[in-house]
Amino acid sequence: MFKRENRDEVIRLRVTKEEKDVLKKFAKEKGLTMSAVVAQALDNYLDATAPKDFEKMEVHYDGKKDKALTRKAQNALAFSKRFDEIMGNKTSLYDMDKKYQEAYFEKLEEGVKKYKDDEKSAKENKNRE
């Protein structure tokens, strides 16, 4: 599982007795030291919160890189990032109230339909000329 190579730093961690018992039980079940469990948890947290470069992200399906799914995931994340920027990073699309999400998507559908209609009429006008 997880092995720490650098053992030269020591930190103290305050936990409740109940938290210590849970940690001790988990470490015993996994055959690890409590330090190794805490170190792995910290590494997992840092990995999860580190900024990601979504442009280099890959999606794998059945053990193989799936280019179509990778592109869809990158587009979805780019959309979400842009949405958060527009909303001033105050409202995430994922945290939005369901009613607000529905209203947002209705407006989006109207906008896309209007765009397609405008595009279609511009094409027709060009063909008439």
Tab-separated table of C-alpha atoms in Angstrom:
chain	number	residue	atom	x	y	z
A	1	MET	CA	0.000	0.000	0.000
A	2	PHE	CA	1.706	3.201	1.146
A	3	LYS	CA	5.242	3.561	2.449
A	4	ARG	CA	6.823	6.792	3.600
A	5	GLU	CA	10.421	7.252	2.567
A	6	ASN	CA	11.206	10.433	4.488
A	7	ARG	CA	10.872	9.843	8.193
A	8	ASP	CA	12.793	12.864	9.382
A	9	GLU	CA	9.808	15.102	10.215
A	10	VAL	CA	7.639	14.661	13.276
A	11	ILE	CA	4.346	16.453	13.822
A	12	ARG	CA	1.842	16.299	16.636
A	13	LEU	CA	-1.799	15.813	15.873
A	14	ARG	CA	-4.599	16.467	18.337
A	15	VAL	CA	-7.596	14.155	18.034
A	16	THR	CA	-10.392	13.082	20.344
A	17	LYS	CA	-10.238	9.695	22.025
A	18	GLU	CA	-12.980	8.443	19.693
A	19	GLU	CA	-11.071	9.631	16.613
A	20	LYS	CA	-7.915	7.980	17.891
A	21	ASP	CA	-9.782	4.701	18.420
A	22	VAL	CA	-11.220	4.826	14.899
A	23	LEU	CA	-7.776	5.578	13.464
A	24	LYS	CA	-6.153	2.805	15.488
A	25	LYS	CA	-8.832	0.279	14.426
A	26	PHE	CA	-8.511	1.246	10.748
A	27	ALA	CA	-4.700	1.025	10.868
A	28	LYS	CA	-4.895	-2.388	12.509
A	29	GLU	CA	-7.368	-3.674	9.884
A	30	LYS	CA	-5.099	-2.502	7.073
A	31	GLY	CA	-1.908	-3.686	8.741
A	32	LEU	CA	-0.421	-0.170	8.807
A	33	THR	CA	0.833	2.233	11.388
A	34	MET	CA	-1.341	5.161	12.398
A	35	SER	CA	1.338	7.466	10.968
A	36	ALA	CA	1.103	5.766	7.574
A	37	VAL	CA	-2.699	6.116	7.566
A	38	VAL	CA	-2.522	9.828	8.455
A	39	ALA	CA	0.226	10.425	5.877
A	40	GLN	CA	-1.820	8.684	3.165
A	41	ALA	CA	-4.919	10.657	4.128
A	42	LEU	CA	-2.927	13.878	3.868
A	43	ASP	CA	-1.517	12.876	0.469
A	44	ASN	CA	-5.027	11.984	-0.756
A	45	TYR	CA	-6.362	15.324	0.473
A	46	LEU	CA	-3.541	17.248	-1.192
A	47	ASP	CA	-4.049	15.336	-4.447
A	48	ALA	CA	-7.790	15.989	-4.358
A	49	THR	CA	-7.416	19.716	-3.679
A	50	ALA	CA	-4.446	20.419	-5.948
A	51	PRO	CA	-5.225	22.407	-9.081
A	52	LYS	CA	-5.648	20.034	-11.995
A	53	ASP	CA	-4.601	20.569	-15.575
A	54	PHE	CA	-7.758	19.360	-17.284
A	55	GLU	CA	-6.220	19.812	-20.712
A	56	LYS	CA	-3.943	16.841	-19.978
A	57	MET	CA	-6.688	14.734	-18.367
A	58	GLU	CA	-7.486	11.332	-19.872
A	59	VAL	CA	-10.571	9.164	-19.458
A	60	HIS	CA	-10.095	5.405	-19.551
A	61	TYR	CA	-12.868	2.917	-20.281
A	62	ASP	CA	-12.309	-0.835	-20.059
A	63	GLY	CA	-8.602	-0.221	-19.505
A	64	LYS	CA	-8.125	1.842	-22.675
A	65	LYS	CA	-7.947	5.572	-23.257
A	66	ASP	CA	-11.245	6.727	-24.719
A	67	LYS	CA	-10.681	9.852	-26.830
A	68	ALA	CA	-14.385	10.708	-27.166
A	69	LEU	CA	-15.048	10.462	-23.420
A	70	THR	CA	-11.850	12.390	-22.691
A	71	ARG	CA	-12.983	15.223	-24.959
A	72	LYS	CA	-16.495	15.238	-23.458
A	73	ALA	CA	-15.084	15.367	-19.922
A	74	GLN	CA	-12.699	18.186	-20.850
A	75	ASN	CA	-15.548	20.135	-22.457
A	76	ALA	CA	-17.802	19.619	-19.427
A	77	LEU	CA	-15.085	20.788	-17.048
A	78	ALA	CA	-14.269	23.787	-19.244
A	79	PHE	CA	-17.982	24.669	-19.315
A	80	SER	CA	-18.220	24.370	-15.535
A	81	LYS	CA	-15.109	26.491	-15.049
A	82	ARG	CA	-16.427	29.197	-17.405
A	83	PHE	CA	-19.839	29.106	-15.704
A	84	ASP	CA	-18.194	29.580	-12.304
A	85	GLU	CA	-16.178	32.524	-13.671
A	86	ILE	CA	-19.308	34.200	-15.057
A	87	MET	CA	-21.175	33.675	-11.798
A	88	GLY	CA	-18.264	35.207	-9.901
A	89	ASN	CA	-17.352	31.855	-8.370
A	90	LYS	CA	-20.270	32.361	-5.991
A	91	THR	CA	-22.509	29.655	-7.397
A	92	SER	CA	-21.258	26.373	-8.720
A	93	LEU	CA	-23.392	24.587	-11.289
A	94	TYR	CA	-23.125	21.489	-9.087
A	95	ASP	CA	-24.308	23.311	-5.932
A	96	MET	CA	-27.199	25.076	-7.624
A	97	ASP	CA	-30.720	24.567	-6.350
A	98	LYS	CA	-32.645	22.186	-8.648
A	99	LYS	CA	-35.258	24.859	-9.587
A	100	TYR	CA	-32.507	27.315	-10.454
A	101	GLN	CA	-30.749	24.661	-12.548
A	102	GLU	CA	-33.948	23.979	-14.491
A	103	ALA	CA	-34.528	27.704	-15.093
A	104	TYR	CA	-30.922	28.078	-16.211
A	105	PHE	CA	-31.177	25.185	-18.672
A	106	GLU	CA	-34.516	26.458	-20.035
A	107	LYS	CA	-32.875	29.826	-20.772
A	108	LEU	CA	-29.905	28.012	-22.293
A	109	GLU	CA	-32.217	25.985	-24.544
A	110	GLU	CA	-34.010	29.178	-25.645
A	111	GLY	CA	-30.667	30.808	-26.430
A	112	VAL	CA	-29.417	27.823	-28.427
A	113	LYS	CA	-32.712	27.617	-30.350
A	114	LYS	CA	-32.560	31.352	-31.145
A	115	TYR	CA	-28.945	31.001	-32.256
A	116	LYS	CA	-29.802	28.070	-34.542
A	117	ASP	CA	-32.815	29.925	-35.967
A	118	ASP	CA	-30.673	33.021	-36.623
A	119	GLU	CA	-28.012	30.869	-38.249
A	120	LYS	CA	-30.611	29.113	-40.414
A	121	SER	CA	-32.239	32.378	-41.563
A	122	ALA	CA	-28.825	33.897	-42.328
A	123	LYS	CA	-28.044	30.860	-44.499
A	124	GLU	CA	-31.411	31.143	-46.285
A	125	ASN	CA	-30.859	34.853	-46.926
A	126	LYS	CA	-27.411	34.131	-48.317
A	127	ASN	CA	-28.820	31.431	-50.624
A	128	ARG	CA	-31.521	33.833	-51.921
A	129	GLU	CA	-28.958	36.412	-52.978
